[in-house]
XYZ file of C-alpha atoms in Angstrom:
692
model
C 0.000 0.000 0.000
C 1.224 3.505 -0.816
C 2.449 5.056 2.448
C 1.086 8.441 1.346
C -2.402 7.038 0.915
C -3.511 8.354 4.304
C -1.750 11.723 4.066
C -4.212 14.515 5.012
C -5.469 16.665 2.169
C -7.075 20.027 2.961
C -9.421 21.721 0.551
C -10.347 25.326 1.384
C -13.919 25.434 0.156
C -14.043 29.246 -0.194
C -11.075 29.045 -2.550
C -13.218 27.002 -4.912
C -16.742 28.262 -4.374
C -16.188 31.695 -2.891
C -17.140 33.007 0.535
C -20.446 34.629 1.568
C -18.506 37.141 3.653
C -17.635 39.900 3.346
C -20.191 41.245 0.897
C -18.970 43.106 -2.153
C -15.691 42.447 -3.925
C -12.658 41.632 -1.787
C -9.057 40.941 -2.718
C -7.543 37.854 -1.030
C -3.763 38.534 -1.063
C -2.666 35.080 0.079
C -4.578 33.502 -2.791
C -4.083 36.337 -5.306
C -7.800 36.097 -5.943
C -10.952 38.201 -5.769
C -14.081 37.188 -3.867
C -17.484 38.405 -5.016
C -20.526 38.209 -2.702
C -24.055 39.496 -3.300
C -27.094 39.278 -1.030
C -30.461 38.343 -2.538
C -33.049 36.388 -0.610
C -35.460 35.946 -3.503
C -33.190 35.619 -6.559
C -33.268 32.372 -8.529
C -30.376 33.161 -10.855
C -27.318 35.411 -10.506
C -24.722 36.127 -13.202
C -21.477 37.965 -12.471
C -20.320 40.223 -15.320
C -16.780 41.514 -15.852
C -15.975 44.460 -18.146
C -12.765 45.803 -19.618
C -11.653 49.400 -19.240
C -12.791 50.308 -22.747
C -15.876 48.205 -23.482
C -18.881 48.822 -21.255
C -21.410 46.991 -23.428
C -20.047 43.494 -23.985
C -18.653 41.748 -20.888
C -15.195 40.243 -20.964
C -16.653 37.269 -19.109
C -19.902 36.072 -17.575
C -20.012 33.683 -14.640
C -23.213 31.865 -13.820
C -23.411 31.240 -10.085
C -24.545 27.664 -9.495
C -27.090 27.892 -6.626
C -26.018 24.606 -5.032
C -22.357 25.608 -5.095
C -22.206 29.388 -5.071
C -25.036 30.245 -2.692
C -24.989 30.103 1.099
C -28.316 30.929 2.711
C -29.203 34.254 1.034
C -25.756 35.188 -0.272
C -24.448 34.375 -3.756
C -20.658 34.194 -4.013
C -17.819 33.449 -6.426
C -13.995 33.321 -6.236
C -11.809 34.274 -9.216
C -8.003 34.113 -9.499
C -6.440 37.507 -10.111
C -4.981 36.189 -13.374
C -8.507 35.705 -14.707
C -9.247 39.395 -14.057
C -6.104 40.805 -15.639
C -8.023 42.890 -18.184
C -11.178 43.386 -16.129
C -11.734 46.834 -14.598
C -15.459 46.871 -13.777
C -18.137 44.452 -12.656
C -21.904 44.172 -12.347
C -24.641 41.542 -12.027
C -27.705 40.302 -13.810
C -30.314 38.801 -11.502
C -33.531 36.889 -12.162
C -36.245 35.684 -9.843
C -39.982 35.138 -9.401
C -42.680 37.398 -10.775
C -44.504 39.760 -8.380
C -46.471 37.698 -5.875
C -48.824 40.307 -4.489
C -49.018 42.463 -1.363
C -45.705 42.871 0.470
C -43.924 40.686 -2.122
C -43.637 42.975 -5.124
C -40.623 41.512 -6.897
C -39.107 43.508 -9.744
C -36.585 41.131 -11.287
C -35.464 41.913 -14.837
C -32.832 39.418 -16.099
C -31.686 41.866 -18.774
C -30.851 44.724 -16.395
C -27.208 45.481 -15.517
C -27.129 45.931 -11.734
C -24.672 47.735 -9.471
C -23.376 45.917 -6.396
C -24.747 47.709 -3.269
C -21.347 47.108 -1.624
C -19.245 48.579 -4.444
C -16.632 50.954 -3.020
C -16.448 53.045 -6.158
C -18.848 53.588 -9.059
C -17.977 54.102 -12.715
C -20.415 55.863 -15.060
C -19.810 54.999 -18.733
C -20.046 57.869 -21.223
C -23.482 56.656 -22.352
C -24.830 56.370 -18.777
C -28.593 56.888 -18.837
C -31.122 57.204 -16.035
C -33.845 56.938 -18.657
C -32.585 53.525 -19.790
C -32.834 52.274 -16.205
C -36.467 53.399 -15.989
C -37.719 50.967 -18.639
C -37.671 47.155 -18.857
C -34.894 45.460 -20.794
C -31.180 45.793 -21.145
C -29.310 48.969 -20.291
C -25.920 47.516 -21.239
C -23.351 50.254 -21.787
C -25.623 52.746 -20.035
C -25.571 51.345 -16.481
C -23.320 52.335 -13.555
C -20.659 49.699 -12.858
C -18.655 48.765 -9.794
C -14.880 49.280 -9.884
C -13.051 46.044 -9.071
C -9.926 47.726 -7.711
C -11.210 51.008 -6.214
C -7.932 52.425 -4.881
C -5.052 51.346 -2.702
C -6.283 51.522 0.889
C -2.940 52.924 2.016
C -2.973 55.807 -0.477
C -3.566 58.325 2.330
C -2.322 57.937 5.907
C -4.961 57.811 8.602
C -5.726 60.981 10.501
C -3.904 61.623 13.721
C -5.777 62.059 16.974
C -9.392 62.818 16.199
C -10.697 66.094 17.651
C -13.732 66.077 19.948
C -15.523 69.272 20.921
C -17.799 69.975 23.849
C -18.532 73.491 25.163
C -16.768 74.888 22.081
C -18.803 72.842 19.570
C -19.853 74.936 16.547
C -21.492 72.982 13.683
C -21.164 74.412 10.166
C -23.372 72.798 7.505
C -21.603 72.676 4.128
C -22.511 71.573 0.613
C -19.243 70.430 -0.963
C -20.015 71.705 -4.458
C -21.907 74.852 -3.507
C -19.212 75.954 -1.075
C -16.480 76.606 -3.673
C -18.013 76.198 -7.142
C -18.284 79.948 -7.729
C -15.300 81.759 -9.182
C -15.688 84.182 -6.273
C -14.460 81.443 -3.897
C -10.886 82.112 -5.112
C -10.278 78.358 -5.119
C -8.047 76.903 -7.835
C -10.241 76.511 -10.950
C -9.608 72.779 -11.256
C -10.617 72.250 -7.613
C -13.802 74.304 -7.412
C -16.766 72.378 -6.084
C -14.680 69.435 -4.856
C -13.214 67.881 -1.734
C -9.878 69.385 -2.746
C -11.511 72.799 -3.064
C -12.872 72.504 0.459
C -9.353 71.726 1.685
C -8.218 75.105 0.353
C -10.860 76.781 2.541
C -9.835 75.114 5.807
C -7.786 78.143 6.984
C -10.953 80.221 6.601
C -12.971 77.721 8.670
C -10.325 77.559 11.386
C -9.922 81.339 11.644
C -13.681 81.871 11.647
C -14.104 79.491 14.589
C -15.805 76.420 13.129
C -15.105 73.248 15.133
C -17.427 70.730 13.407
C -18.120 70.528 9.675
C -21.327 68.744 8.706
C -21.139 67.761 5.047
C -24.388 67.487 3.144
C -24.645 64.078 1.398
C -21.368 62.855 -0.098
C -22.499 59.279 -0.774
C -22.678 58.611 -4.501
C -26.029 59.875 -5.761
C -27.684 59.767 -9.154
C -25.922 62.340 -11.364
C -28.935 62.569 -13.707
C -31.699 62.869 -11.120
C -31.568 66.703 -11.010
C -30.904 66.768 -7.284
C -28.232 69.267 -6.265
C -28.505 68.557 -2.541
C -27.675 64.858 -2.954
C -30.508 63.259 -0.964
C -31.035 60.518 -3.591
C -28.387 57.929 -2.745
C -27.273 55.445 -5.386
C -24.594 53.727 -3.297
C -23.853 53.941 0.435
C -20.093 53.282 0.268
C -18.754 55.452 -2.558
C -17.832 59.141 -2.358
C -19.783 61.121 -4.933
C -17.545 61.092 -7.993
C -18.325 64.641 -9.101
C -16.928 65.956 -5.826
C -13.462 64.654 -6.653
C -11.019 66.918 -8.456
C -9.033 63.766 -9.248
C -11.563 61.467 -10.920
C -9.184 58.522 -10.535
C -8.829 58.892 -6.776
C -12.083 60.038 -5.133
C -11.496 57.908 -2.030
C -7.997 59.276 -1.479
C -9.200 62.838 -2.005
C -11.969 62.452 0.548
C -9.503 60.966 3.039
C -7.185 63.908 2.442
C -10.059 66.261 3.268
C -10.838 64.470 6.532
C -7.169 64.330 7.497
C -6.719 68.040 6.788
C -9.819 68.987 8.785
C -8.646 66.870 11.703
C -5.240 68.527 11.565
C -7.053 71.867 11.918
C -8.924 70.550 14.967
C -12.238 70.217 13.125
C -14.579 67.235 13.433
C -16.245 65.797 10.315
C -19.902 64.722 10.306
C -21.682 63.251 7.283
C -25.325 63.923 6.474
C -26.442 60.384 5.554
C -29.597 59.178 3.814
C -30.463 55.628 4.860
C -34.220 56.053 4.611
C -34.634 55.787 0.819
C -32.632 55.448 -2.414
C -32.370 57.061 -5.843
C -34.551 54.326 -7.371
C -37.719 56.241 -6.408
C -41.197 54.765 -6.948
C -42.352 52.024 -9.344
C -41.695 54.259 -12.364
C -38.196 55.114 -11.157
C -34.912 53.653 -12.357
C -33.612 50.155 -11.621
C -29.933 50.597 -10.838
C -29.293 48.140 -8.057
C -31.597 47.373 -5.133
C -34.822 46.898 -7.103
C -33.350 44.347 -9.478
C -31.361 42.485 -6.834
C -34.138 41.966 -4.284
C -36.895 44.556 -4.400
C -39.124 42.912 -1.775
C -36.314 42.761 0.774
C -34.869 46.234 0.332
C -38.049 48.313 0.379
C -41.181 48.683 2.470
C -44.056 47.516 0.286
C -47.793 48.272 0.350
C -50.973 46.392 -0.474
C -51.604 48.555 -3.551
C -50.302 47.184 -6.890
C -50.670 50.645 -8.438
C -48.417 52.177 -5.730
C -46.411 49.240 -4.375
C -43.791 51.305 -2.522
C -44.445 52.769 0.917
C -43.405 56.415 0.758
C -42.561 57.680 4.235
C -39.620 59.611 2.787
C -41.601 61.717 0.318
C -39.247 60.629 -2.470
C -41.021 57.525 -3.759
C -39.632 54.648 -1.679
C -38.599 53.717 1.854
C -35.815 51.325 2.830
C -36.967 48.374 4.925
C -34.680 48.844 7.931
C -36.579 46.085 9.765
C -34.966 43.549 7.406
C -31.773 42.146 9.013
C -29.781 42.427 5.800
C -30.771 46.048 5.178
C -29.808 46.833 8.757
C -26.441 45.156 8.212
C -25.950 47.098 4.986
C -26.454 50.362 6.892
C -24.206 49.259 9.746
C -21.472 48.157 7.336
C -21.692 51.483 5.534
C -21.485 53.460 8.781
C -18.540 51.418 10.013
C -16.752 51.855 6.668
C -17.026 55.638 6.823
C -16.085 55.723 10.510
C -13.023 53.497 10.119
C -11.699 53.521 6.555
C -12.754 57.124 5.898
C -12.179 58.331 9.484
C -15.302 60.484 9.847
C -16.398 61.427 13.368
C -20.163 61.213 13.208
C -23.377 61.140 11.229
C -26.514 63.227 10.859
C -29.380 60.927 9.836
C -31.838 62.389 7.349
C -35.498 61.690 8.277
C -34.346 59.524 11.165
C -37.919 58.725 12.263
C -38.054 56.286 9.327
C -35.290 54.277 10.986
C -37.784 53.480 13.761
C -40.478 52.072 11.461
C -41.346 48.374 11.387
C -42.055 46.316 8.257
C -45.744 47.240 8.347
C -44.826 50.922 8.520
C -45.740 51.368 12.172
C -43.322 53.109 14.537
C -41.414 51.118 17.114
C -41.486 53.474 20.094
C -39.432 51.126 22.263
C -36.029 50.000 21.043
C -35.970 49.819 17.216
C -33.509 47.149 16.016
C -31.382 49.476 13.885
C -30.976 52.092 16.601
C -30.217 49.352 19.114
C -27.572 47.885 16.800
C -25.918 51.290 16.356
C -25.938 51.915 20.109
C -24.313 48.568 20.893
C -21.754 48.624 18.084
C -18.321 49.299 19.633
C -17.266 51.522 16.726
C -20.464 53.441 16.084
C -21.224 53.987 19.763
C -18.152 56.249 19.876
C -19.263 58.448 16.962
C -21.398 61.581 17.189
C -24.976 60.648 16.203
C -27.521 63.288 15.183
C -31.147 62.619 14.268
C -33.501 64.644 12.155
C -36.334 63.301 14.345
C -39.208 63.329 11.873
C -40.143 61.989 8.441
C -42.311 63.003 5.491
C -45.290 60.958 6.640
C -46.040 62.864 9.826
C -43.865 61.091 12.380
C -42.535 63.760 14.763
C -40.262 62.424 17.490
C -38.427 65.517 18.724
C -37.200 65.157 22.293
C -38.186 62.143 24.358
C -40.236 60.786 21.460
C -37.115 59.707 19.587
C -36.033 56.295 20.900
C -32.330 56.650 20.130
C -30.319 56.736 23.340
C -27.452 59.271 23.500
C -28.408 60.814 20.142
C -28.344 64.539 19.444
C -31.416 65.885 17.652
C -32.079 68.729 15.254
C -34.297 70.985 17.379
C -36.952 72.259 15.006
C -38.830 73.823 17.919
C -35.799 75.972 18.739
C -35.763 77.138 15.113
C -39.442 78.094 15.067
C -39.550 79.767 18.480
C -36.518 81.972 17.888
C -37.751 82.973 14.453
C -41.133 83.952 15.864
C -39.738 85.870 18.838
C -37.274 87.882 16.747
C -39.990 88.546 14.147
C -42.034 90.149 16.915
C -44.747 87.561 17.535
C -46.521 87.921 20.867
C -46.657 85.258 23.560
C -43.130 83.995 22.841
C -41.167 85.056 25.933
C -41.761 81.800 27.888
C -40.734 79.810 24.794
C -37.600 81.907 24.369
C -36.656 81.199 27.983
C -36.958 77.449 27.391
C -34.846 77.540 24.237
C -32.096 79.650 25.839
C -32.096 77.348 28.879
C -31.529 74.221 26.784
C -35.072 73.030 25.879
C -35.723 71.064 29.042
C -39.347 70.692 27.938
C -38.056 68.448 25.149
C -35.046 66.964 26.971
C -36.342 66.714 30.559
C -33.996 67.587 33.401
C -35.391 65.126 35.921
C -34.096 61.949 37.467
C -36.315 59.669 35.368
C -34.923 61.056 32.112
C -31.654 62.812 33.054
C -31.380 64.345 29.602
C -28.659 66.837 28.748
C -28.938 70.172 26.917
C -26.238 69.144 24.438
C -28.686 66.606 22.996
C -30.302 69.641 21.365
C -28.758 70.774 18.090
C -29.909 74.379 18.092
C -30.388 76.045 14.745
C -32.326 78.877 13.184
C -31.322 78.117 9.597
C -30.459 74.864 7.818
C -30.076 73.989 4.132
C -33.795 73.161 4.143
C -35.442 76.597 4.037
C -34.497 80.248 3.732
C -30.935 81.423 4.221
C -30.403 83.754 7.181
C -30.536 86.800 4.911
C -33.671 85.591 3.162
C -35.271 84.893 6.552
C -35.245 88.640 7.230
C -35.876 89.679 3.598
C -38.890 87.673 2.399
C -42.369 87.005 3.711
C -43.146 84.435 1.019
C -41.184 81.690 -0.736
C -40.084 82.354 -4.314
C -39.432 78.892 -5.725
C -40.631 79.332 -9.293
C -37.273 78.225 -10.687
C -37.726 74.753 -9.165
C -40.443 73.872 -11.665
C -43.303 73.138 -9.254
C -45.369 76.325 -9.666
C -44.012 77.611 -6.356
C -45.855 74.874 -4.441
C -42.742 73.174 -3.058
C -40.848 74.084 0.092
C -42.237 75.226 3.457
C -45.181 77.587 3.116
C -44.646 79.249 6.511
C -41.106 80.107 7.516
C -41.964 82.522 10.371
C -40.014 85.079 8.374
C -40.344 88.857 8.063
C -39.057 90.964 5.198
C -38.553 94.074 7.368
C -40.941 96.061 5.209
C -40.011 95.278 1.592
C -40.148 91.913 -0.194
C -36.685 91.103 -1.495
C -34.000 93.552 -2.525
C -35.854 95.550 -5.175
C -36.434 99.109 -3.941
C -34.743 98.319 -0.631
C -34.044 101.430 1.430
C -31.059 102.000 3.692
C -33.384 101.808 6.709
C -34.639 98.378 5.665
C -31.092 97.176 4.967
C -29.982 98.274 8.441
C -32.982 96.599 10.096
C -32.291 93.357 8.233
C -28.698 93.336 9.427
C -29.860 93.920 13.002
C -32.479 91.155 12.827
C -29.932 88.746 11.369
C -27.517 89.673 14.165
C -30.260 89.090 16.729
C -30.924 85.593 15.406
C -27.243 84.679 15.317
C -26.628 86.230 18.733
C -29.454 84.280 20.410
C -28.230 81.098 18.735
C -24.783 81.606 20.247
C -26.172 82.527 23.679
C -28.286 79.362 23.986
C -27.434 76.239 25.961
C -27.071 73.308 23.558
C -24.929 72.838 20.434
C -25.364 75.544 17.754
C -25.478 74.861 14.019
C -25.725 77.211 11.082
C -25.280 77.044 7.306
C -22.222 77.998 5.290
C -22.668 81.460 3.832
C -24.989 82.774 6.532
C -21.996 84.477 8.143
C -21.801 86.818 5.140
C -25.537 86.897 4.357
C -25.673 84.638 1.315
C -29.009 84.905 -0.486
C -31.021 82.448 -2.583
C -33.402 85.221 -3.708
C -36.201 83.809 -1.569
C -35.947 80.212 -2.781
C -36.477 78.064 0.315
C -36.176 74.677 -1.417
C -33.384 74.920 -4.034
C -32.785 71.162 -4.090
C -32.392 71.194 -7.881
C -30.613 74.519 -8.343
C -27.016 73.748 -9.296
C -26.228 77.355 -10.167
C -25.577 80.773 -8.652
C -28.664 80.371 -6.470
C -26.892 77.803 -4.308
C -23.221 78.455 -5.120
C -21.909 80.731 -2.382
C -21.111 84.212 -3.622
C -17.927 84.967 -1.682
C -18.059 88.608 -2.805
C -20.679 89.062 -0.099
C -17.987 88.278 2.470
C -16.461 91.650 1.597
C -19.777 93.421 1.036
C -20.988 92.346 4.480
C -17.645 92.464 6.295
C -19.216 94.056 9.368
C -21.763 91.271 9.725
C -19.064 88.633 9.218
C -17.007 90.297 11.942
C -20.006 90.165 14.274
C -20.480 86.418 13.644
C -16.773 85.664 14.072
C -16.579 87.509 17.369
C -19.906 86.076 18.527
C -18.472 82.567 18.075
C -15.305 83.594 19.910
C -17.418 85.051 22.734
C -19.347 81.805 23.111
C -16.155 79.752 23.203
C -14.691 82.080 25.824
C -17.694 81.498 28.102
C -18.196 77.773 28.778
C -21.002 78.684 31.185
C -23.236 79.165 28.111
C -22.933 75.658 26.662
C -22.882 73.255 29.607
C -23.128 69.534 30.101
C -26.143 70.275 32.293
C -28.888 72.861 32.386
C -28.240 76.273 33.907
C -30.420 75.472 36.930
C -29.674 77.727 39.914
C -27.017 79.707 38.039
C -29.614 81.651 36.055
C -31.952 84.378 37.295
C -34.659 85.426 34.881
C -35.359 89.159 34.755
C -37.235 91.686 32.665
C -36.893 95.413 32.230
C -36.932 95.336 36.025
C -36.444 92.570 38.576
C -39.205 90.219 37.443
C -39.518 88.651 33.997
C -42.704 89.698 32.200
C -44.263 86.449 30.951
C -47.524 88.046 29.815
C -48.802 87.497 26.285
C -47.955 91.033 25.131
C -44.412 90.969 26.501
C -41.558 91.206 24.023
C -38.626 91.612 26.385
C -36.507 89.415 28.604
C -33.304 89.663 30.610
C -31.280 87.150 32.557
C -28.261 86.959 34.814
C -26.061 83.889 34.277
C -23.480 83.136 36.948
C -20.291 81.575 35.629
C -18.350 80.895 38.816
C -19.146 77.167 38.919
C -17.266 76.801 35.610
C -14.538 79.334 36.366
C -16.256 81.801 34.039
C -17.386 85.437 34.213
C -20.967 86.389 34.961
C -23.197 87.527 32.082
C -26.163 89.885 31.975
C -28.264 89.650 28.813
C -31.046 92.098 27.855
C -33.326 91.262 24.924
C -35.809 93.657 23.350
C -37.998 92.498 20.457
C -40.296 95.523 20.836
C -40.439 98.289 18.222
C -39.420 100.957 20.739
C -36.393 101.299 23.041
C -36.746 99.939 26.567
C -34.855 100.984 29.689
C -33.628 97.886 31.553
C -32.617 98.009 35.195
C -29.602 95.821 35.925
C -30.623 93.983 39.072
C -27.791 91.537 39.751
C -24.037 91.736 40.206
C -23.799 95.438 41.073
C -21.003 94.778 43.547
C -18.471 95.071 40.717
C -18.536 96.856 37.332
C -20.244 95.545 34.230
C -18.702 95.820 30.777
C -20.663 95.972 27.533
C -19.593 93.444 24.919
C -22.576 93.309 22.537
C -25.244 95.772 21.430
C -26.877 94.723 18.167
C -28.528 98.145 17.780
C -25.153 99.722 17.075
C -23.330 99.686 13.786
C -20.119 97.765 13.201
C -17.614 97.795 14.840
C -19.483 99.022 17.935
C -22.024 96.186 17.797
C -19.525 93.766 19.370
C -16.251 94.570 21.105
C -12.930 92.898 20.479
C -11.510 91.082 23.524
C -9.966 93.621 25.902
C -11.928 96.526 24.415
C -15.174 96.033 26.346
C -16.816 99.299 27.449
C -17.384 99.808 31.184
C -20.954 100.664 32.137
C -21.905 103.088 34.894
C -25.160 103.064 36.763
C -27.819 100.384 37.010
C -29.763 101.164 33.851
C -29.214 100.556 30.153
C -31.398 101.626 27.248
C -31.780 98.729 24.847
C -32.739 99.859 21.366
C -35.744 98.528 19.458
C -35.319 94.990 18.173
C -31.892 94.526 19.717
C -29.845 92.572 22.262
C -27.267 93.761 24.778
C -24.774 91.521 26.584
C -22.708 92.605 29.586
C -19.863 90.737 31.308
C -18.206 91.084 34.698
């Protein structure tokens, strides 16, 4: 008998059949092979397609995945030696399966469609790419987005150093990558305008201005032909949007360079992420990826064959986050951006959808996706921000949102400050709550033990008027959007200060608008909680009254940096207002102001009556090693004489008076003006801040 007859022989099954993990395409260095893995619960046939770098119509090779060999549970997989892919640059799939079965099982398989891998790390759009071709049955070969097999070397950019983390000095600045530098007025290198690289050139401006957290509007790859400038129509959850890369061959490296440069400047990076719907829209929308791979698993479905997609997002479809695979897709995407791309946190668009069950109802307890994020060791350390509502009426602001330790966009703060500064009556008690930290929404009691920093305070976001338009228009002017001016919020609690827009604007109206804008920004910076505002508001960028420019990729949304010079006084006010907030940690605390605040009015007692339009308060700073503050707020149309009640044992110094013109509206550090006596006349519609 041959002595080697009983020698052990090991066969690595994944080397032959492929591995179901990880999903996507993965290089196996020890085997010099690539592993492909695709999830589809309902598919009956999957074909892997490989394309060369110069032929996007006819595949170099097609591999039929044998279900009994290349499928494990719900994952289809295949392993290919690197030598077999020598000329292959791109890949895609064709998938077939059962016909629609009825309610909640609306399959949409089309065996002719070229489908993008949801886990692709980079997307390639052939020259003939066509959204229209994806909207109709049949082949879209040569016109479909493809996955890139070898995205980029993972070591192309070194990881960031120590990641910054901001607390009492947190200042969130919402930025659209393209709109920020696309205009020639940005003074960014022409080849870098509107890109990650262009944003890098502006980092010295952000640092000097005082920004500590940049929140990037969606940078996930979205549909380039969907006419959506904002980017809230995601095509792929792993790829940086290709148009935002100055170097089209290295979008991943360029994004990493941006994050690394921001970190080096001490600035956190937060991504605005859209995990509630995709670019595939409703039943008449395109089939790029999810629909053709496993429609019934990816999306929430209805009982109506005419409208099979549940539409809690307002954009045609809703991702089924109750499905374990969809949850894992989102978690994998978040982890990828937090680790490989080094981002520090996420703002979740329409986060209330993430709490919906498969039947569309809201899970008010512990929704599986939010629970998985909370217990993930990587994601639990990131900054998480919820937009706590959706387009179908779910409103979960405050204790209603079931995400533990999440910050929330405080829409009530926005509305109450707008109304008070506009001059609405009955708003003084609301203003007190918003300044204090919104303890009505985030209760300061032992059962809840919420913190004021859970509130992301804002007056302006991308979704609505700019700060200048907020004080310049009573009505929206969205005709350019193509919806007969019916889109966008109808009531913005705005006031045009006497004239609609800039036509025939008088110097008196211009001065009042500047003062009202200063009042809004000042109150934002004086409030307990984390402040956020939009890029360009610091120099009064205008969108000419368009409060929903989601499809305006033009001078409406591109920041006009000439206004930085035209409104230099207002920019100075904002810069110093940020510096003032940072210098006084007693404003933004880890807890509510509690016994350190005394609420006053024009005299000792605060006037909480319906007709009141004034408020003052004394904020002690000693418990945080800070100075004391005395703030007097007058939203009335006439001047009011305030009596300073507290802290008369030592002199007060005026720092801010929004009724005065620049540079007297806010003092540089060390140039504060000493006040004498116990009274101060606060001008109409203005705010005064004193320090000791």
